[in-house]
Short mmCIF file of C-alpha atoms (C1' of nucleotides) in Angstrom, two decimals:
data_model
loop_
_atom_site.label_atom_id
_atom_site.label_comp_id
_atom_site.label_asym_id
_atom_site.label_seq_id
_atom_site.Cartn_x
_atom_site.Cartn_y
_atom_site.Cartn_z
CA UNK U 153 4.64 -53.81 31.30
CA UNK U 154 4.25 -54.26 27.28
CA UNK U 155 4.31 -57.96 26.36
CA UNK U 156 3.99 -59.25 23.27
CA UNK U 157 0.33 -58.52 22.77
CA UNK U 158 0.84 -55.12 24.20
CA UNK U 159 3.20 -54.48 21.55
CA UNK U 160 1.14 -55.65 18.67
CA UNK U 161 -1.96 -53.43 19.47
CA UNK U 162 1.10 -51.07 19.41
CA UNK U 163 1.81 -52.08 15.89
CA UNK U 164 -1.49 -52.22 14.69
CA UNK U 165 -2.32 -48.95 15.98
CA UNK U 166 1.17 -46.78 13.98
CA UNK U 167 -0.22 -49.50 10.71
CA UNK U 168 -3.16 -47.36 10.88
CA UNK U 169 -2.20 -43.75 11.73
CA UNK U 170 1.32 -43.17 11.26
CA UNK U 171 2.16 -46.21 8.13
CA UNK U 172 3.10 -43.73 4.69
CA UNK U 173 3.69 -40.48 6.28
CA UNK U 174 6.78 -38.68 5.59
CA UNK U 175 8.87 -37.73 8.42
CA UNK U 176 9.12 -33.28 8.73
CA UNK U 177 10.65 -33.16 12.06
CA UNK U 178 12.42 -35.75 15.06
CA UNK U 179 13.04 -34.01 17.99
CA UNK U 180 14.59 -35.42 21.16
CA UNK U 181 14.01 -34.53 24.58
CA UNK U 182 15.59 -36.73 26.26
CA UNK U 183 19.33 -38.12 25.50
CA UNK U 184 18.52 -41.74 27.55
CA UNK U 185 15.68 -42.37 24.65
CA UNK U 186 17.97 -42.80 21.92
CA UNK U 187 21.08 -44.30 24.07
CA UNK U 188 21.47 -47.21 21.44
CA UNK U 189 21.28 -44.52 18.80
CA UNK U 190 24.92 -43.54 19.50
CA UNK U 191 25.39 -40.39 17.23
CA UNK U 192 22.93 -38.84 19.63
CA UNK U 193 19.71 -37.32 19.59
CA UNK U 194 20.82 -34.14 17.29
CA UNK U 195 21.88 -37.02 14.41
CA UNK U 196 18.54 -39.48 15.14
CA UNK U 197 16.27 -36.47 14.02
CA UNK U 198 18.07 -35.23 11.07
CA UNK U 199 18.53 -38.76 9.44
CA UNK U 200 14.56 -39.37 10.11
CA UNK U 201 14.09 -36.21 8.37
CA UNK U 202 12.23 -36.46 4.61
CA UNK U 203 11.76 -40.18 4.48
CA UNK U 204 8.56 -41.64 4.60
CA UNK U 205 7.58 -44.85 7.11
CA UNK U 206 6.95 -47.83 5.43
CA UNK U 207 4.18 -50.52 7.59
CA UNK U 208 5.57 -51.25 10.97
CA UNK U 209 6.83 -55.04 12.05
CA UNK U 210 7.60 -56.71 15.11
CA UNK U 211 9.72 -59.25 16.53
CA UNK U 212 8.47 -60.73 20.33
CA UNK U 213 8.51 -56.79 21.94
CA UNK U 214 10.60 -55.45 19.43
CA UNK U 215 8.50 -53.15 16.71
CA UNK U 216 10.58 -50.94 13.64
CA UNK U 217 9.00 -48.39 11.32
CA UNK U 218 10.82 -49.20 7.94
CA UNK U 219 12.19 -45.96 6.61
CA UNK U 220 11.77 -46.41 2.85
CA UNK U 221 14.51 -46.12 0.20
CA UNK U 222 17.10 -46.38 3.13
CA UNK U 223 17.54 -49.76 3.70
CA UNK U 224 17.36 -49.02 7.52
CA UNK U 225 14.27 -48.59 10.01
CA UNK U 226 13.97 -47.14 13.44
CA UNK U 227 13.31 -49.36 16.14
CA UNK U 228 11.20 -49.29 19.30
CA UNK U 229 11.41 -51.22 22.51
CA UNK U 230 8.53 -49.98 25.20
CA UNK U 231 10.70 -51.39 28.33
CA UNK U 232 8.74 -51.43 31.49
CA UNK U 233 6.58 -47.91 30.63
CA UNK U 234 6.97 -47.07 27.18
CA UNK U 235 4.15 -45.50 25.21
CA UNK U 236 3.67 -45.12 21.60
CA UNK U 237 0.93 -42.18 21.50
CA UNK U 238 -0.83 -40.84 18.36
CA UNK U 239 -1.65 -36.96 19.55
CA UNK U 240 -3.23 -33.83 18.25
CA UNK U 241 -0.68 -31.37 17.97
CA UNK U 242 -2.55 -29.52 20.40
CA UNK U 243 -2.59 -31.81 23.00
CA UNK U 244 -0.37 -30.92 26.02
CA UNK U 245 3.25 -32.47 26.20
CA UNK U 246 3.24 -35.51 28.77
CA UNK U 247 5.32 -35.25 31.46
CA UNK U 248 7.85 -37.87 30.46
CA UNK U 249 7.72 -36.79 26.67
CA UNK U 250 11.00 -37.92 25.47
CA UNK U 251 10.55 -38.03 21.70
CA UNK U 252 8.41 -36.13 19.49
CA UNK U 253 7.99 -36.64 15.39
CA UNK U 254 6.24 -34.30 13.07
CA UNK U 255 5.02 -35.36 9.62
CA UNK U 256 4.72 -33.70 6.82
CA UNK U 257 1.41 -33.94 5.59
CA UNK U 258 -1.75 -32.05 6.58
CA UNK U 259 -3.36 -34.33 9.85
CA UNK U 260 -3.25 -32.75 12.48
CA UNK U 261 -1.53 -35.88 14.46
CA UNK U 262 2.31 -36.40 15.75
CA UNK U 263 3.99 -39.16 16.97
CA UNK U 264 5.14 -39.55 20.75
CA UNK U 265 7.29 -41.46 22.64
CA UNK U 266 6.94 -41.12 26.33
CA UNK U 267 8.07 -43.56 28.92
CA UNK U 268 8.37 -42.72 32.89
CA UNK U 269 11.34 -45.29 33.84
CA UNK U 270 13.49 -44.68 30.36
CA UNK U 271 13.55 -48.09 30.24
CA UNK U 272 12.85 -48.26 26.52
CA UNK U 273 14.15 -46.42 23.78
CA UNK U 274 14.12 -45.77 20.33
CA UNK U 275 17.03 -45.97 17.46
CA UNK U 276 18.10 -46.46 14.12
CA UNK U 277 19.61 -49.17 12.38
CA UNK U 278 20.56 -50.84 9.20
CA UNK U 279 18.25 -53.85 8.02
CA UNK U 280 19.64 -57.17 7.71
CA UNK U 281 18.64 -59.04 4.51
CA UNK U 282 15.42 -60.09 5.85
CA UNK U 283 14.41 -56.47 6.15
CA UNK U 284 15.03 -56.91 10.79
CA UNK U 285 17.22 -54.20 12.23
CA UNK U 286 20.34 -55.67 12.30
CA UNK U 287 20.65 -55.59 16.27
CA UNK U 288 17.71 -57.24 17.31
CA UNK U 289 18.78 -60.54 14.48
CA UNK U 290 19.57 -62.26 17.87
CA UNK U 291 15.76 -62.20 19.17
CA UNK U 292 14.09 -65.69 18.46
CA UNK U 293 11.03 -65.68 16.38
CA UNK U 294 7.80 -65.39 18.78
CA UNK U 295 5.01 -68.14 19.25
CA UNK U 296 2.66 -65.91 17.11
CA UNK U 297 5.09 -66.11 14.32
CA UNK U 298 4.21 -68.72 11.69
CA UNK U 299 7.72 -69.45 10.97
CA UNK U 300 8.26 -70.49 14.30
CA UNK U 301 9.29 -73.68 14.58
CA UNK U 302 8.19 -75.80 17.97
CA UNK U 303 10.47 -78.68 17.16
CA UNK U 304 13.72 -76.68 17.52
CA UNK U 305 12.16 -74.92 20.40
CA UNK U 306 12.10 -78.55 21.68
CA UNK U 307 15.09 -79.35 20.95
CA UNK U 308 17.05 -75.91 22.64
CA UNK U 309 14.83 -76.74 25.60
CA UNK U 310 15.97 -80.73 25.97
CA UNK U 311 19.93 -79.12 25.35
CA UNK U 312 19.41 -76.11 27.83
CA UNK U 313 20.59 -77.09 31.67
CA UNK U 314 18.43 -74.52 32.94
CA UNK U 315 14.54 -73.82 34.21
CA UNK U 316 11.44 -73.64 32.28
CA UNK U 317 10.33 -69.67 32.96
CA UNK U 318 14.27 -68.96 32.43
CA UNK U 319 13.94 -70.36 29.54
CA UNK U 320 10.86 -68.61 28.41
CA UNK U 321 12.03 -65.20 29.40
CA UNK U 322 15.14 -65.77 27.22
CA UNK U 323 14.60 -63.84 24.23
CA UNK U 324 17.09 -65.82 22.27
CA UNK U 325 15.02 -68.76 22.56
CA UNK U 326 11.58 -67.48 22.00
CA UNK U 327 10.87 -63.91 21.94
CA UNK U 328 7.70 -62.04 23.31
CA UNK U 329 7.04 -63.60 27.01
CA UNK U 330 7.70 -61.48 29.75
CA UNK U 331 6.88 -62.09 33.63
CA UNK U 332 2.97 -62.13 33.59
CA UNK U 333 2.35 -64.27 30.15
CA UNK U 334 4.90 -66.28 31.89
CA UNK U 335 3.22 -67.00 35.09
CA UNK U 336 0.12 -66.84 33.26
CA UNK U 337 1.09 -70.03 30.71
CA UNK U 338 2.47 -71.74 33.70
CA UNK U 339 -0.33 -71.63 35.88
CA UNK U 340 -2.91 -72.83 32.18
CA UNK U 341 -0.30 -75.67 31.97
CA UNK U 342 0.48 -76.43 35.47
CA UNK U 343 3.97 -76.78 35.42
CA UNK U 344 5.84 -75.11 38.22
CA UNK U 345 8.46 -72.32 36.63
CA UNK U 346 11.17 -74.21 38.69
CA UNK U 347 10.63 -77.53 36.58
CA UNK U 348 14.21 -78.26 34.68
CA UNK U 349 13.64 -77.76 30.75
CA UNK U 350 16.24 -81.15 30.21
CA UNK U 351 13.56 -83.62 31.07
CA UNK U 352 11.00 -82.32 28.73
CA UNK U 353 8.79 -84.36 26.76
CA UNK U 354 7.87 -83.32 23.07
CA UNK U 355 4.15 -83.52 24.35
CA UNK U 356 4.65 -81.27 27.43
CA UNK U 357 6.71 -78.89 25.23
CA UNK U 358 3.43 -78.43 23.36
CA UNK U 359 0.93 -78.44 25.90
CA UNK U 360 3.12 -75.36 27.19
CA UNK U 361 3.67 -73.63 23.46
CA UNK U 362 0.06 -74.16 23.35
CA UNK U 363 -0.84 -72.37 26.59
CA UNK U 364 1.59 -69.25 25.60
CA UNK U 365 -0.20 -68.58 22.32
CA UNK U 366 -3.88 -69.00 23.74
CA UNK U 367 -2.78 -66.45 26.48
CA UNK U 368 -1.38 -64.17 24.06
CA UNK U 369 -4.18 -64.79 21.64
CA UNK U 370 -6.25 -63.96 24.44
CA UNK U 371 -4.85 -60.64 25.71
CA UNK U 372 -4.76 -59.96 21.84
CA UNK U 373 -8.43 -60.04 21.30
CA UNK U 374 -9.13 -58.14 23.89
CA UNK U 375 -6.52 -55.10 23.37
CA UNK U 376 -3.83 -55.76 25.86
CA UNK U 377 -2.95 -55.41 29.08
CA UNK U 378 -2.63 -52.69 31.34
CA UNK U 379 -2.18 -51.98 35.36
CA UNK U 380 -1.63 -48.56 36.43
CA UNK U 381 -2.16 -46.57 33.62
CA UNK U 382 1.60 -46.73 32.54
CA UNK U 383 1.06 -48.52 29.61
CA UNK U 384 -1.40 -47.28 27.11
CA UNK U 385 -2.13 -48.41 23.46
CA UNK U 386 -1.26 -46.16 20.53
CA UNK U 387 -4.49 -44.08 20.94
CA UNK U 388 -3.92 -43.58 24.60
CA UNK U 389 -6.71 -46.02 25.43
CA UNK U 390 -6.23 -48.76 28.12
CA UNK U 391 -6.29 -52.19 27.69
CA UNK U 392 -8.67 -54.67 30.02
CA UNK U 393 -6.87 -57.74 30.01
CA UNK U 394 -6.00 -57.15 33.54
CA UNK U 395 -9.32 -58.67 34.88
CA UNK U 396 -8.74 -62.03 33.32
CA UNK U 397 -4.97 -62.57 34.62
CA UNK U 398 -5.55 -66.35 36.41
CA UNK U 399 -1.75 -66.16 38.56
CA UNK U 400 0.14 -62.98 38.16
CA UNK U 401 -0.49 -60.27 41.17
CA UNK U 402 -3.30 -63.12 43.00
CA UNK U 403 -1.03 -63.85 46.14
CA UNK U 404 -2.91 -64.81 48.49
CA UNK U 405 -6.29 -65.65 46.46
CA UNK U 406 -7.49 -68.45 45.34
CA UNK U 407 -6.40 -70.82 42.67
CA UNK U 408 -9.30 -70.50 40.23
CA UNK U 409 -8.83 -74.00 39.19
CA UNK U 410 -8.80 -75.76 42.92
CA UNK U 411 -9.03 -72.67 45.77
CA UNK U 412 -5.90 -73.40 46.80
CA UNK U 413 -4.40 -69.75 48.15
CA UNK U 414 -1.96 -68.42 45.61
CA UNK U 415 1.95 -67.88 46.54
CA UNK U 416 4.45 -65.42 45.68
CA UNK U 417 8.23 -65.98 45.55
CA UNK U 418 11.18 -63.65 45.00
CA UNK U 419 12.81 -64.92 41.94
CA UNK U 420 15.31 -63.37 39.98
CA UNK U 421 14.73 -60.01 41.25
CA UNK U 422 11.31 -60.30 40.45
CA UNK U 423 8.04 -62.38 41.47
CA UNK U 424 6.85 -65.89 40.72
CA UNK U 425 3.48 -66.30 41.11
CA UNK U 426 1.64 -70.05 41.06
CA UNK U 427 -0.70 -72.37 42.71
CA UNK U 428 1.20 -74.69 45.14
CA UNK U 429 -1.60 -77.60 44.71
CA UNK U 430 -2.00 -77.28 40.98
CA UNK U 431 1.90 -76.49 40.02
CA UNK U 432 3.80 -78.52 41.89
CA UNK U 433 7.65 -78.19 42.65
CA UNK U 434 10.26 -80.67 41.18
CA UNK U 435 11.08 -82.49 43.57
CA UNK U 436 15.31 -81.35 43.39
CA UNK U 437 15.40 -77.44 43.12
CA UNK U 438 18.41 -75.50 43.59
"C1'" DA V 70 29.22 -70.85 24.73
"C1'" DG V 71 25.95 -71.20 28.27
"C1'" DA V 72 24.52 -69.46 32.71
"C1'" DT V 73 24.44 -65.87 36.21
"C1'" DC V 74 24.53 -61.33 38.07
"C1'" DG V 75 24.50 -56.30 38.45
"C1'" DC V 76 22.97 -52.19 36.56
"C1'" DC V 77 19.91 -48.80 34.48
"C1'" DC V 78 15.48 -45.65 35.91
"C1'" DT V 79 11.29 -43.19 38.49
"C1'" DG V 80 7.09 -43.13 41.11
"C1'" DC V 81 4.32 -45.35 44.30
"C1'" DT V 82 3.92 -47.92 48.68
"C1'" DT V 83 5.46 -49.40 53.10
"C1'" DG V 84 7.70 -49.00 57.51
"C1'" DC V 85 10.25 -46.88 61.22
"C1'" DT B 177 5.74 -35.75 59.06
"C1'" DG B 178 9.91 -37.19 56.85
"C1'" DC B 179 12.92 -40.04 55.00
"C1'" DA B 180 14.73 -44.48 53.52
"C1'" DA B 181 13.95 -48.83 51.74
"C1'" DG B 182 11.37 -51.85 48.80
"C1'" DC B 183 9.18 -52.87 44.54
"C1'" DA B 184 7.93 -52.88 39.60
"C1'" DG B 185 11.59 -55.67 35.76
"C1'" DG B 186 13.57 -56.21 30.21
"C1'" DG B 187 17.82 -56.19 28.13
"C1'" DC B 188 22.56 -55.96 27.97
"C1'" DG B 189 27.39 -56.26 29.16
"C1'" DA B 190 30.70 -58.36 32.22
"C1'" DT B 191 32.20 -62.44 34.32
"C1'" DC B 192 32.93 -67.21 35.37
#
DNA sequence: AGATCGCCCTGCTTGC
DNA sequence: TGCAAGCAGGGCGATC
């Protein structure tokens, strides 16, 4: 489940080994991996063809390889299982291989995208003026942006009648947080993901901007995260933030701040997980 | 326009 | 043992 810092070793990983290549060859193997790209999978490869990638950039889970000279770039989303994978040509083809891309020089690496659940996808697109692919110009800047800017993140919270991890999870408000760095700010900040964003103060705004970037920061340092293998970084090694998650997946354990057992709730078609003692529920939730 | 909901997809786990 | 249901859940389009 690629969060932000998921996607970033992503990045970093194609800024080393695939940044200044030239494109020889795009092939698709499956049609659901290039569903935005709506000329199909026959037109994605040919128009990669002969272009060279410029460095790789990323917006919250977004990432695009700039094709140079085109003015467009192809963009990436890793979805629930999406992999980015750096392979000798001679390793085997992955069982959910769904996109492969030769280059033209003489390393003796290609460029895979495989993903179980099809979930993700890649496709092309024109760049807006600030060099983003024009679809994603909707995704907020993330908290590891430096142009983000808390105050209007403040202010769209105090506007917003809605809940603080809805509000987190919506990308057009700040991009990059998924479920776990969710649950995972929520628990450092102890606010309960129920809490009403209207009534938020400019300090508690902060104290919870704060706790997203040092858990992303975190994971960062150390490479990502990764559960069951699904999601691997660009040079198919895991990532072992998983041992230092303090509320996602610890139902039943206890808080690590006050040993109070952990809870679970269905929410949104997905889990909540908190600390009942140290997160504590507004006292009106609908 | 903001908020909500259903859908997409596959493999693993759980329960009858 | 076999099959069905449940679960993982980000993003997008439809709807109110």
């Amino acid at each position: 489940m690629p969060e932000l810092p998921e996607v970033e070793v992503v990045r970093r990983g194609l800024e080393r080994w695939v940044a200044h290549r030239t494109v020889a060859e795009a092939e698709v193997l499956h049609p659901r991996a290039v569903r935005r790209h709506v000329a199909g999978g026959e037109d994605f490869g040919q128009r990669l063809r002969g272009h060279r990638v410029g460095v790789p950039s990323r917006r919250g889970k977004y990432l695009w390889l700039p094709l140079e000279d085109t003015g467009q770039s192809v963009l990436a989303h890793l979805g629930m299982s999406g992999q980015l994978l750096v392979q000798p040509h001679t390793a085997p083809d992955e069982k959910h291989l769904r996109v492969r891309v030769r280059f033209t020089d003489a390393l003796d690496t290609e460029l895979r995208f495989v993903d179980q659940r099809t979930f993700g996808g890649l496709s092309l697109h024109d760049n807006t003026p600030d060099g983003l692919p024009d679809v994603i110009a909707h995704i907020a800047r993330d908290p590891l942006d430096p142009h983000f800017d808390d105050e209007a993140f403040h202010q769209a919270l105090r506007r917003r009648r809605t809940t603080v991890k809805r509000a987190l999870l919506d990308q057009s408000l700040i991009s990059g947080v998924g479920n776990i760095y969710a649950d995972e700010a929520l628990w450092r900040a102890r606010v309960h993901y129920e809490r009403p964003t209207a009534g938020f103060t400019r300090p508690r705004t902060q104290l919870l901007l704060g706790h997203v970037r040092d858990v992303m920061n975190a994971a960062l340092s150390q490479g990502g995260t990764s559960f069951d293998s699904l999601y691997v970084n660009v040079n198919g090694e895991s990532g072992y933030f998983d041992r230092s998650l303090d509320a996602y997946g610890r139902e039943g354990l206890p808080c690590r701040r006050c040993g109070t057992p952990m809870r679970r709730r269905a929410w949104m078609n997905r889990s909540s997980y908190y600390c009942p003692r140290c997160q504590r529920a507004p006292r009106v939730s609908s």
